[in-house]
mmCIF file of C-alpha atoms and ligand atoms in Angstrom:
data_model
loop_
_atom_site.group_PDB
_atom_site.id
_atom_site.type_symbol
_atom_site.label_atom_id
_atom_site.label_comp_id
_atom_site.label_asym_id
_atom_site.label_seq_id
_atom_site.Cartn_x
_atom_site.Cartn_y
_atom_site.Cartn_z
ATOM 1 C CA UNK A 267 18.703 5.819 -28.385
ATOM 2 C CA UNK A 268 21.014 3.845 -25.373
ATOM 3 C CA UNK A 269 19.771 0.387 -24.463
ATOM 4 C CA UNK A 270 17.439 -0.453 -21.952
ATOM 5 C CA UNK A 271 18.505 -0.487 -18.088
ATOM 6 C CA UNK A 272 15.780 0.113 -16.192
ATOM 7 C CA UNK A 273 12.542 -2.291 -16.934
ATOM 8 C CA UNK A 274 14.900 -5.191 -17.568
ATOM 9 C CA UNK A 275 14.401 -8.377 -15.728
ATOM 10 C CA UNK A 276 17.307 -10.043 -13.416
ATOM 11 C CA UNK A 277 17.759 -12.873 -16.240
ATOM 12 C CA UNK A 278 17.642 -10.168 -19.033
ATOM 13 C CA UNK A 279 19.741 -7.908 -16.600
ATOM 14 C CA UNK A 280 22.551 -10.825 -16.373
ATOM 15 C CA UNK A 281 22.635 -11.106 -20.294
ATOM 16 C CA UNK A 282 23.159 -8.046 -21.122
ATOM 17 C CA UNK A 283 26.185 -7.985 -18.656
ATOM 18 C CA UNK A 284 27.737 -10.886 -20.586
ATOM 19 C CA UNK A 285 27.071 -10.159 -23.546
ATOM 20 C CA UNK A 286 29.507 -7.406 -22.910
ATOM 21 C CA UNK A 287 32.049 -9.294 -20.922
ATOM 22 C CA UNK A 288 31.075 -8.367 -18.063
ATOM 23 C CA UNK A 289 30.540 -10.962 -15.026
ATOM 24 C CA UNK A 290 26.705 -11.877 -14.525
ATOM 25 C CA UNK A 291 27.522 -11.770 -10.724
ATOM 26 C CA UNK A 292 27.075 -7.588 -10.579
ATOM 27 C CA UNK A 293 23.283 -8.166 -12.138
ATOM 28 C CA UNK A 294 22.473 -8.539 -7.601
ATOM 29 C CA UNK A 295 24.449 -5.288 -6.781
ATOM 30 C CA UNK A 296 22.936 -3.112 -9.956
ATOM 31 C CA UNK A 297 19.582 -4.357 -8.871
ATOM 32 C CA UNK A 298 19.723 -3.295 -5.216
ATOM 33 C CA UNK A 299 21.516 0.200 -6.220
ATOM 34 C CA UNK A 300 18.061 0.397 -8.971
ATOM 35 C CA UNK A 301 15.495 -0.789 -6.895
ATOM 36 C CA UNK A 302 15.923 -1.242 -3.193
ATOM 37 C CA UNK A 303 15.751 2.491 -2.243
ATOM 38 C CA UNK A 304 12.958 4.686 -4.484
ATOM 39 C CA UNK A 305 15.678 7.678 -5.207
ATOM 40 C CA UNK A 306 18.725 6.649 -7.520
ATOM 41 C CA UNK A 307 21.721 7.263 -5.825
ATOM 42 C CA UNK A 308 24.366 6.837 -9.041
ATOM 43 C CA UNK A 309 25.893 3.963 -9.867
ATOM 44 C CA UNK A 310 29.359 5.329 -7.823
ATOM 45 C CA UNK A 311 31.074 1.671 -5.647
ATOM 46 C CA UNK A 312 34.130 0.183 -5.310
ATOM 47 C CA UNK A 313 33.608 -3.183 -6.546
ATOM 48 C CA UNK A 314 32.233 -2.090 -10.129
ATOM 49 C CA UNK A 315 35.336 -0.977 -12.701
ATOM 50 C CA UNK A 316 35.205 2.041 -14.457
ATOM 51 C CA UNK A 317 34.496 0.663 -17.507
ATOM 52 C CA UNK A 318 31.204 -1.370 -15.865
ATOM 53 C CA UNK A 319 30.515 1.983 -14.862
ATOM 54 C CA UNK A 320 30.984 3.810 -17.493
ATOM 55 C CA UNK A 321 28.798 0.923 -19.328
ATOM 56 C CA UNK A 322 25.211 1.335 -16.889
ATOM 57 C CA UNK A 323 25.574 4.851 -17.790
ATOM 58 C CA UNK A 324 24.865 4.294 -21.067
ATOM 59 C CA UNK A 325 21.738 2.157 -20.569
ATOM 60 C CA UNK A 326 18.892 3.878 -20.236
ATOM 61 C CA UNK A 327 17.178 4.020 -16.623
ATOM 62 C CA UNK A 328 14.952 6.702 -16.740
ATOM 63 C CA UNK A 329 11.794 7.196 -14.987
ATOM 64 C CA UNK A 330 9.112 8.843 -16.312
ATOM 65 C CA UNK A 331 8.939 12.733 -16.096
ATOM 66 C CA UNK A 332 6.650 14.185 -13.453
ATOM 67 C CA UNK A 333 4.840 16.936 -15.597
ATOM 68 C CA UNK A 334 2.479 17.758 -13.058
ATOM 69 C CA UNK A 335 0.979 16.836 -9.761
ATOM 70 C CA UNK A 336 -2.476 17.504 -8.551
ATOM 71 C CA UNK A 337 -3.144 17.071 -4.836
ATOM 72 C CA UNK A 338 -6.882 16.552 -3.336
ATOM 73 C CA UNK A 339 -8.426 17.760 -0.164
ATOM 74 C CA UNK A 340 -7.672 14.520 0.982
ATOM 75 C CA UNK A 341 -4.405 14.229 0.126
ATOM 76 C CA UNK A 342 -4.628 12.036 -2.627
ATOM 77 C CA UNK A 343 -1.913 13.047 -5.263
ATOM 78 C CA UNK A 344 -2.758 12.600 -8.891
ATOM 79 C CA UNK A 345 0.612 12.664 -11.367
ATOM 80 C CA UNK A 346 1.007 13.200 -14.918
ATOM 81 C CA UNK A 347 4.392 11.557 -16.300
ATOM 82 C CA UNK A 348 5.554 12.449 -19.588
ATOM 83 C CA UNK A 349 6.868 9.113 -21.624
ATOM 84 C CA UNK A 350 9.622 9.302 -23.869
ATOM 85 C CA UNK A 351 7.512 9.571 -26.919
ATOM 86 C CA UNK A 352 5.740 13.186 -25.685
ATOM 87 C CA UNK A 353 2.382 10.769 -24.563
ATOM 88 C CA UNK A 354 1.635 11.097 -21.474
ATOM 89 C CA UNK A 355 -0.479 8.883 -18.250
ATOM 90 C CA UNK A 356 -2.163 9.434 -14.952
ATOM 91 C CA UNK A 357 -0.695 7.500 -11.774
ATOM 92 C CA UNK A 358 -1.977 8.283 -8.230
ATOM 93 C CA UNK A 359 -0.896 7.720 -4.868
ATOM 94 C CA UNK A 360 -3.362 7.160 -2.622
ATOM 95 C CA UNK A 361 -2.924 7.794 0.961
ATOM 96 C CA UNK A 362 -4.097 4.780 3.767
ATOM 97 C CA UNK A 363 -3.350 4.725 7.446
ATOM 98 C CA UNK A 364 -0.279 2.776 7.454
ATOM 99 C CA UNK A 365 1.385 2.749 4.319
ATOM 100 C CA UNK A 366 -0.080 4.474 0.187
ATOM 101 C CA UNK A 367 -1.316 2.967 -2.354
ATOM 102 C CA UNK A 368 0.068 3.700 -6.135
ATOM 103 C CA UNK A 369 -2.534 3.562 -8.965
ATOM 104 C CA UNK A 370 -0.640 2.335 -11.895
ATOM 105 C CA UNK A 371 -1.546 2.758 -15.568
ATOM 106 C CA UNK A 372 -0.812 0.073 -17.501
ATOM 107 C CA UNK A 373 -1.975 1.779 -20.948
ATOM 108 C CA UNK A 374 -2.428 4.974 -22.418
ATOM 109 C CA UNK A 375 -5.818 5.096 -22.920
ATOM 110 C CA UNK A 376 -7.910 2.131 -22.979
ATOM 111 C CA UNK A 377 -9.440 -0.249 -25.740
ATOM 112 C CA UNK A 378 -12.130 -1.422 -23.106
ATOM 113 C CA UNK A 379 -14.230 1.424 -23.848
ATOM 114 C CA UNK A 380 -16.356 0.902 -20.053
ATOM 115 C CA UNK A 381 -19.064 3.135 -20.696
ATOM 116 C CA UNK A 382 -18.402 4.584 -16.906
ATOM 117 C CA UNK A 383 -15.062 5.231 -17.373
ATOM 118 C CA UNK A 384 -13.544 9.001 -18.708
ATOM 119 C CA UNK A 385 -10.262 6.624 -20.007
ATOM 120 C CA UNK A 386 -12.834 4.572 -21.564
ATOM 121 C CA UNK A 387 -14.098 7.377 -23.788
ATOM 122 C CA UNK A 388 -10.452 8.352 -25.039
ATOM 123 C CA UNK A 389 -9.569 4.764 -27.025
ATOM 124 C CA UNK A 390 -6.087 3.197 -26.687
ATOM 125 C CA UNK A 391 -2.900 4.904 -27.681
ATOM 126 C CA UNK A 392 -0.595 2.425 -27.005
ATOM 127 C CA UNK A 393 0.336 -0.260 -24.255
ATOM 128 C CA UNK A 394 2.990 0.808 -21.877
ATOM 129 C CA UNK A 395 6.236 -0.891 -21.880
ATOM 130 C CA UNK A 396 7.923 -2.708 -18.222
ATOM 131 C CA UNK A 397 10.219 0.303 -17.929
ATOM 132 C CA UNK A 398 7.326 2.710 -18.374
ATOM 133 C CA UNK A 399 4.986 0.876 -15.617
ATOM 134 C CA UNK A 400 7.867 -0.043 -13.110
ATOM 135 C CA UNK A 401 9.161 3.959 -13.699
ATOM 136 C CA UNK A 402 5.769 5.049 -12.494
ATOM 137 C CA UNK A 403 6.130 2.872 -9.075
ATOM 138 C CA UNK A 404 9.423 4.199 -8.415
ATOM 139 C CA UNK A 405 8.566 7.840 -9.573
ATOM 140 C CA UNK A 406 5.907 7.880 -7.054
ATOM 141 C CA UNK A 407 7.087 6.361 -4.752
ATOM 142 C CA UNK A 408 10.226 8.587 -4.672
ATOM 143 C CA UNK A 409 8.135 11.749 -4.439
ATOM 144 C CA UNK A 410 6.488 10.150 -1.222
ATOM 145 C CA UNK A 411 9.256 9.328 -0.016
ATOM 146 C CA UNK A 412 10.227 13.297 0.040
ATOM 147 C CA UNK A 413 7.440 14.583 0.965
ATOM 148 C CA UNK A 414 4.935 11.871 3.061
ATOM 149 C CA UNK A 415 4.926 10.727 6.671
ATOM 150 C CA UNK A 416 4.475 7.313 5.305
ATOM 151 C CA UNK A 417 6.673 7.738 2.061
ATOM 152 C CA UNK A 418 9.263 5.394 3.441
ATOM 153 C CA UNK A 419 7.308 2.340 3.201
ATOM 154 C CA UNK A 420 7.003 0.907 -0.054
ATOM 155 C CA UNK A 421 3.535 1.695 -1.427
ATOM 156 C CA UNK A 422 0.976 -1.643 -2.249
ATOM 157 C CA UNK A 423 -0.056 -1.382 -5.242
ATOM 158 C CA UNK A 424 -3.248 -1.441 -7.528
ATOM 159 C CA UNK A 425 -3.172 -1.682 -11.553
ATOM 160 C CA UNK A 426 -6.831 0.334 -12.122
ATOM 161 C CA UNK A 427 -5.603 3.074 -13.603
ATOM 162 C CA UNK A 428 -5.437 3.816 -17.184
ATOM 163 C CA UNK A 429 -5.696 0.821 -19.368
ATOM 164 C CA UNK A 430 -6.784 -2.724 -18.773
ATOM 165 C CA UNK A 431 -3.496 -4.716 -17.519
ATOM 166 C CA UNK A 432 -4.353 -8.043 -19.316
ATOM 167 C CA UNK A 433 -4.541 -6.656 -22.577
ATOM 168 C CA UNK A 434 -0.878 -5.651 -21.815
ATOM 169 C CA UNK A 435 0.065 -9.164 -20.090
ATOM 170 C CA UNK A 436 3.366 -9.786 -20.934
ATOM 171 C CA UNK A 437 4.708 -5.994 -20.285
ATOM 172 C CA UNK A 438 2.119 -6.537 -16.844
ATOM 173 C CA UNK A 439 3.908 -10.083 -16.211
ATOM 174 C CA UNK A 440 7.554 -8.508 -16.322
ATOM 175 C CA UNK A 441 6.764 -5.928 -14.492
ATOM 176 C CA UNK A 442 5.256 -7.720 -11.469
ATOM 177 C CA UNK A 443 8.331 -10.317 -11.832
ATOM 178 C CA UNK A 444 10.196 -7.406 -11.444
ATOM 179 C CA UNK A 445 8.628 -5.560 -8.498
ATOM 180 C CA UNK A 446 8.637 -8.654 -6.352
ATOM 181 C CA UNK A 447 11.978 -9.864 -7.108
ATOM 182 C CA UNK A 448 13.662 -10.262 -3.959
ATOM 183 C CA UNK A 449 16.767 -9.080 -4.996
ATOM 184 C CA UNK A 450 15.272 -5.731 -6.507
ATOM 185 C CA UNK A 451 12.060 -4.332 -4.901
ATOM 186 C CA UNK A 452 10.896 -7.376 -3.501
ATOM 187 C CA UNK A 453 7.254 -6.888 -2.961
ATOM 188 C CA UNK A 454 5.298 -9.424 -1.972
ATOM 189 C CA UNK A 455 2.610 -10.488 -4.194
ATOM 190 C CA UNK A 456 -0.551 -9.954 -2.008
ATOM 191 C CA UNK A 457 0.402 -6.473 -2.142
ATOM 192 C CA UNK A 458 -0.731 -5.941 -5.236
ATOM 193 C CA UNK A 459 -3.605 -6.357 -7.002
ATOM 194 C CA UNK A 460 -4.481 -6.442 -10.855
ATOM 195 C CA UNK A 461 -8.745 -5.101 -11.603
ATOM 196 C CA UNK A 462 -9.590 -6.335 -14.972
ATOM 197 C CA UNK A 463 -12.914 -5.537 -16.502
ATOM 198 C CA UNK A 464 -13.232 -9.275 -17.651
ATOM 199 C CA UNK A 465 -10.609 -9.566 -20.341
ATOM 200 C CA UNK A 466 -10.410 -13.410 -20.953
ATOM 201 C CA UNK A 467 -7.774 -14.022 -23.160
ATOM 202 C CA UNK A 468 -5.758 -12.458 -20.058
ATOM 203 C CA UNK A 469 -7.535 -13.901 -17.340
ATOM 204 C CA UNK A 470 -6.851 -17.071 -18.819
ATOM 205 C CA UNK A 471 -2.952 -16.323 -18.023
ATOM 206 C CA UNK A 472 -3.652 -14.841 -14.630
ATOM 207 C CA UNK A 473 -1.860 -17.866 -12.280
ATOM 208 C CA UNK A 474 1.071 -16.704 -14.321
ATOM 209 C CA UNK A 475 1.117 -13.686 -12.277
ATOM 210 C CA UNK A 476 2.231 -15.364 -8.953
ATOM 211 C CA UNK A 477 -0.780 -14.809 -6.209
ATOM 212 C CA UNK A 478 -1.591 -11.266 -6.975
ATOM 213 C CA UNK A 479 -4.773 -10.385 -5.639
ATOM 214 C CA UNK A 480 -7.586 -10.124 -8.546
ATOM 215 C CA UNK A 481 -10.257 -7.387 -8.398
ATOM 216 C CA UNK A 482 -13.081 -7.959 -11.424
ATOM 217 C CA UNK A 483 -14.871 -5.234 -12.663
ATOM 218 C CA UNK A 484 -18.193 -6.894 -12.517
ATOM 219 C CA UNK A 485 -20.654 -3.998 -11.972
ATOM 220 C CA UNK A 486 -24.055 -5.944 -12.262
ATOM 221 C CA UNK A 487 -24.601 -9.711 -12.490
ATOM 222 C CA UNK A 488 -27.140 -8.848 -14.990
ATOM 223 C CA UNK A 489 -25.954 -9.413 -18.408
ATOM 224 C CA UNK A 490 -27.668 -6.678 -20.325
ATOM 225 C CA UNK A 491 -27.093 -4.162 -17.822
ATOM 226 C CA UNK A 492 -23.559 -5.691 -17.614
ATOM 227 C CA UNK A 493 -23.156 -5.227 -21.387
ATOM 228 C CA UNK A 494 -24.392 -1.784 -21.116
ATOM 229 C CA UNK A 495 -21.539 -0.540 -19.037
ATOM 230 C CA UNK A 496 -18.721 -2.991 -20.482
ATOM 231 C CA UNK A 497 -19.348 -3.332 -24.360
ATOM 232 C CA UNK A 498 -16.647 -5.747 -24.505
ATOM 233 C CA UNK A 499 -18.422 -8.040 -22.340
ATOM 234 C CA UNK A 500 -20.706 -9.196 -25.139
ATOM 235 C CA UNK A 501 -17.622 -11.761 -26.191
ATOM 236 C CA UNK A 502 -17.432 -12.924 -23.074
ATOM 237 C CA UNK A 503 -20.908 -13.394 -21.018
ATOM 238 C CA UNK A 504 -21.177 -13.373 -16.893
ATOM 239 C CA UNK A 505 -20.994 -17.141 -17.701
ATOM 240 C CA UNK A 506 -17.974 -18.009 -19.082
ATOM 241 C CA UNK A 507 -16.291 -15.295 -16.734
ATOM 242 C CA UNK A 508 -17.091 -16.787 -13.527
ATOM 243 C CA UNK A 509 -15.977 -20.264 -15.396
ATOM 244 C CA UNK A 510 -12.505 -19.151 -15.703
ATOM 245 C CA UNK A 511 -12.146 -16.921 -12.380
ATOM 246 C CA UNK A 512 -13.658 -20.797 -10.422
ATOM 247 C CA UNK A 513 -10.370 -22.406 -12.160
ATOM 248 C CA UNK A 514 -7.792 -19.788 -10.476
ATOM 249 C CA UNK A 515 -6.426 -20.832 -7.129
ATOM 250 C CA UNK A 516 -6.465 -18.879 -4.468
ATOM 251 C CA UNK A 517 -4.316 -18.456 -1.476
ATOM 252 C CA UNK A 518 -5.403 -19.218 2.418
ATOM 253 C CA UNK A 519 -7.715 -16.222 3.074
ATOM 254 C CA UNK A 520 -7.487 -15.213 -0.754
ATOM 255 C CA UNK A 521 -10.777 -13.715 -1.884
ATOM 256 C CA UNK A 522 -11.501 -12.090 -4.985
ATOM 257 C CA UNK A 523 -12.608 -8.606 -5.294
ATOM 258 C CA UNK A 524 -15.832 -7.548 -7.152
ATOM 259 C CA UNK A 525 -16.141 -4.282 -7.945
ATOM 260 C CA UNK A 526 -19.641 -2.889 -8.335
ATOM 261 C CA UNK A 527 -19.673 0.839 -10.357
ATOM 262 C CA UNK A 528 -23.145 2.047 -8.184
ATOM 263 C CA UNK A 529 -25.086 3.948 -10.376
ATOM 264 C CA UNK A 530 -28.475 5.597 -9.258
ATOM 265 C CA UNK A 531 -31.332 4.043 -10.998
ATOM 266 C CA UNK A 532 -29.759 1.940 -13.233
ATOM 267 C CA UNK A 533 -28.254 -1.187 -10.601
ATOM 268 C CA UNK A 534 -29.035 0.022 -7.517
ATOM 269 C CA UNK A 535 -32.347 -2.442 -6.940
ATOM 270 C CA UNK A 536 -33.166 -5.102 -4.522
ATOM 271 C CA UNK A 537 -33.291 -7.017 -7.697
ATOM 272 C CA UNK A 538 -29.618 -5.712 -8.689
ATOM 273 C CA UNK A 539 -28.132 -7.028 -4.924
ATOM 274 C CA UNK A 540 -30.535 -10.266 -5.329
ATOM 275 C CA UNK A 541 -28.589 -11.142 -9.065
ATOM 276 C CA UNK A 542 -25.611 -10.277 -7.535
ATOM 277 C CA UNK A 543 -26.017 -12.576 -4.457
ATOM 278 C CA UNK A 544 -26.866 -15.653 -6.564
ATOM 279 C CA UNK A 545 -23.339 -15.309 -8.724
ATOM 280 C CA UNK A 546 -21.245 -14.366 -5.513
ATOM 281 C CA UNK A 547 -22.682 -16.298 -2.573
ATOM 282 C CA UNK A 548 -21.010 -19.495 -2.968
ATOM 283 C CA UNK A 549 -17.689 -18.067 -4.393
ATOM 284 C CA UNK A 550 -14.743 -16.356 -2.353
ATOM 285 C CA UNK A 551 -15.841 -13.110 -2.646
ATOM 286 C CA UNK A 552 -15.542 -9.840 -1.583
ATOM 287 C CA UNK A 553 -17.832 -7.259 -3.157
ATOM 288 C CA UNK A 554 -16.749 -3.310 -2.850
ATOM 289 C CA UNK A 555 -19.566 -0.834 -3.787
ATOM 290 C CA UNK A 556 -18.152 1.883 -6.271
ATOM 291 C CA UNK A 557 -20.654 4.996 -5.824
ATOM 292 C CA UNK A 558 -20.197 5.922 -9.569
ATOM 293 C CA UNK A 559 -17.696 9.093 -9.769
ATOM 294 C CA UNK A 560 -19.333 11.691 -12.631
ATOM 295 C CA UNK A 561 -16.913 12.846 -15.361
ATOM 296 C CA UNK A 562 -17.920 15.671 -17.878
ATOM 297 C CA UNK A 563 -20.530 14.367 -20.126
ATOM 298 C CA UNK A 564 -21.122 11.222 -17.908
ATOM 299 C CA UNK A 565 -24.528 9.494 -18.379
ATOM 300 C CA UNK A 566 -25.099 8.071 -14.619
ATOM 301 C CA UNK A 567 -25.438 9.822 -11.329
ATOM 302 C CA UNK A 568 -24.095 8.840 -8.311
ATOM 303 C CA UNK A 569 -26.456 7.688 -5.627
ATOM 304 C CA UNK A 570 -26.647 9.654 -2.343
ATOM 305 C CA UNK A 571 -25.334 8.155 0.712
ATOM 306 C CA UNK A 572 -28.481 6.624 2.348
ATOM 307 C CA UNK A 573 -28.927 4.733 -0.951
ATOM 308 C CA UNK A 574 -25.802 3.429 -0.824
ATOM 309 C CA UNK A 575 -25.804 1.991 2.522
ATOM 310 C CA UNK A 576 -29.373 0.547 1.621
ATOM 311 C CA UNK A 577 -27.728 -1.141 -1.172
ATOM 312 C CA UNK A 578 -25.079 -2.582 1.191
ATOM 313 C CA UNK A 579 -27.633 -3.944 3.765
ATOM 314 C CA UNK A 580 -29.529 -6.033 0.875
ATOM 315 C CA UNK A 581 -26.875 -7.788 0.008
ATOM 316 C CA UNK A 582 -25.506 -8.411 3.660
ATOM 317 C CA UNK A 583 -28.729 -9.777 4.179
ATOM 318 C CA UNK A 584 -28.513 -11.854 1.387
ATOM 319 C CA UNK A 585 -24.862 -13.355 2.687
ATOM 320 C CA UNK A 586 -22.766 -11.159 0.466
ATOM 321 C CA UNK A 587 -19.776 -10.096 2.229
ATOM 322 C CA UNK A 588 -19.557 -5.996 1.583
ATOM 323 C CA UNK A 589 -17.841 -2.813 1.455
ATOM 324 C CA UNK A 590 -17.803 0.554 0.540
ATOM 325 C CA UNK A 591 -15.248 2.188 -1.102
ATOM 326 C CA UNK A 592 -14.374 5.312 0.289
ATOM 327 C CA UNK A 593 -13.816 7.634 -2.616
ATOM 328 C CA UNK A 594 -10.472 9.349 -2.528
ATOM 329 C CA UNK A 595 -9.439 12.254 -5.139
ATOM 330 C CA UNK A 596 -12.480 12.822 -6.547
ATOM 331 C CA UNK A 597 -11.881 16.672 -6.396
ATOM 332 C CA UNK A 598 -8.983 16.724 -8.915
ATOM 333 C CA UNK A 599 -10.642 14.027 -11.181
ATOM 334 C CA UNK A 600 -8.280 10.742 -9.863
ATOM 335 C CA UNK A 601 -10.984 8.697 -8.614
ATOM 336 C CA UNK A 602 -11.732 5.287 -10.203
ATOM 337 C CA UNK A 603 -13.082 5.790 -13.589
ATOM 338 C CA UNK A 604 -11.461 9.725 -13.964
ATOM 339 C CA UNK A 605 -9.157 9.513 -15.229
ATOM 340 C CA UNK A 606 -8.145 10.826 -18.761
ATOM 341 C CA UNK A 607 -4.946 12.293 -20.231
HETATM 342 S S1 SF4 B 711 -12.617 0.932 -16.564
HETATM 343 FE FE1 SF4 B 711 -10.558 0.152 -16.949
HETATM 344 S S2 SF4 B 711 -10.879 -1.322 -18.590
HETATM 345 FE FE2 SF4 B 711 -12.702 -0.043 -18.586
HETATM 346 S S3 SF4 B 711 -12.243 1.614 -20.062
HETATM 347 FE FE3 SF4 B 711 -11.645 2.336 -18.030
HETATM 348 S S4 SF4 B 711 -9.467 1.891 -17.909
HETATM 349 FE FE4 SF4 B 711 -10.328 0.622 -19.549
#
């Protein structure tokens, strides 16, 4: 099997090159011909020798395989890319006004096992390497770049797809290092944001990640009914949580994002919004109702719309700042929580 091109960092990216004689000085020019434009246009330039050239050829800067795309009434697109090993994950663009967002798998599968979650059900396979999670950005982003109005623009991004990023840190780490180096991709780091469903040993780590936005999968501020929909919770209660997210500093306008999974009947109460108002009010928050997306065999049911917005009112009334997610691809199974390979 070559050695690996794409996926390396600038530093490692330098010592490869001297390592075989080459000067470290071409790592700036590689990078931009990699990364600064989503399709690969070859390695072909006057300033690199043939046998530099003939040397990146042999590394290894494939992308994942698109094996199948899936688009929604609302033009969400839903991939499946084939890895290397014949396993396979679920990325999906997500179309905004201005620019798309990319839904990146970080895993395939998920050892989280969120009750609410069709990944969740399928147990983890393995964690997905930098190349594999920085292949995906580029993959999709090159397709959008064929085929979107907006495709030019470089997509924000949002790890909530398959797998929970901070049980993959370092692999999560290199790759964000990577997507915002300014010599490479060079996005910023508010445009992307990492949802964890309270993994501590990561979130512990987090600063390390540069100012990326966080997004918590919080769902009730109830512990049992907390527990209920993230078993993993249980080694890590709604206390000792909030403890670590109060120690992470946040930018000017930074907020954090709590993500509430709206179920019908199960935390959709005045005493659901009242719980959740006590843990939120006094903390930069921002709290997005999820109306629960069904998968086969799923336990909850979404609630309709007018219970929804009820839900939203309670806790504006209680000083919770709110919003609604619109739910995108839910047609072709990409919605939060859908998605299974
Ligand atoms: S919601 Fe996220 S963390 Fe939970 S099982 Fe699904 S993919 Fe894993």
């Amino acid at each position: 099997m070559s050695d690996q091109g794409l996926g390396l960092t600038y530093n490692k990216l330098e010592e490869q090159l001297s390592k075989n004689g080459f000067s470290k000085s071409f790592a700036e020019l590689i990078f931009k011909k990699a990364y600064r434009r989503p399709t690969f246009k070859g390695w072909e330039d006057g300033r690199m020798s043939p046998k530099l050239l003939s040397f990146l050829e042999q590394l290894d800067w494939k992308r994942p395989t698109i094996l199948q795309t899936h688009q929604s009434s609302d033009d969400t697109i839903k991939f499946l890319f084939g890895l290397k090993d014949h396993r396979s994950v679920e990325t999906v663009l997500i179309p905004f006004y201005r620019k798309d967002t990319v839904c990146l798998s970080s895993q395939v599968g998920c050892a989280m096992g969120c009750r609410f979650c069709h990944t969740g059900t399928q147990g983890l396979s393995r964690s997905l390497t930098t190349s594999e999670i920085v292949g995906q950005y580029l993959a999709a982003w090159d397709w959008a770049y064929h085929k979107r109005m907006n495709g030019t623009k470089a997509p924000n991004i949002v790890f909530m797809g398959q797998g929970e990023p901070l049980h993959n840190f370092d692999q999560l780490k290199e790759s964000i290092d990577l997507i915002t180096d300014p010599r490479g991709l060079d996005l910023s780091h508010r445009m992307i944001t990492v949802s964890t469903a309270g993994y501590l040993p990561g979130l512990k780590r987090f600063s390390e990640l540069g100012g990326v936005n966080l997004a918590i999968s919080l769902h009730s501020a109830i512990e049992e009914k907390r527990r209920e929909l993230i078993p993993i919770s249980k080694n890590w209660p709604i206390e000792s949580l909030m403890k670590e997210i109060d120690q992470i500093k946040l930018g000017r306008k930074q907020v954090i994002l709590y993500e509430i999974m709206l179920a019908e009947d199960f935390n959709d109460s005045k005493e659901d919004a009242l719980a959740l108002s006590k843990l939120l009010k006094n903390r930069p928050h921002m709290a997005n109702l999820i109306p629960f997306n069904p998968y086969p065999g799923s336990p909850w049911k979404r609630p309709n719309d007018q219970k929804i917005e009820a839900f939203k009112s309670q806790l504006v009334e209680f000083g919770i700042r709110t919003t609604i997610r619109k739910t995108k691809g839910d047609n072709i199974m990409a919605a939060c929580g859908q998605l299974k390979t």
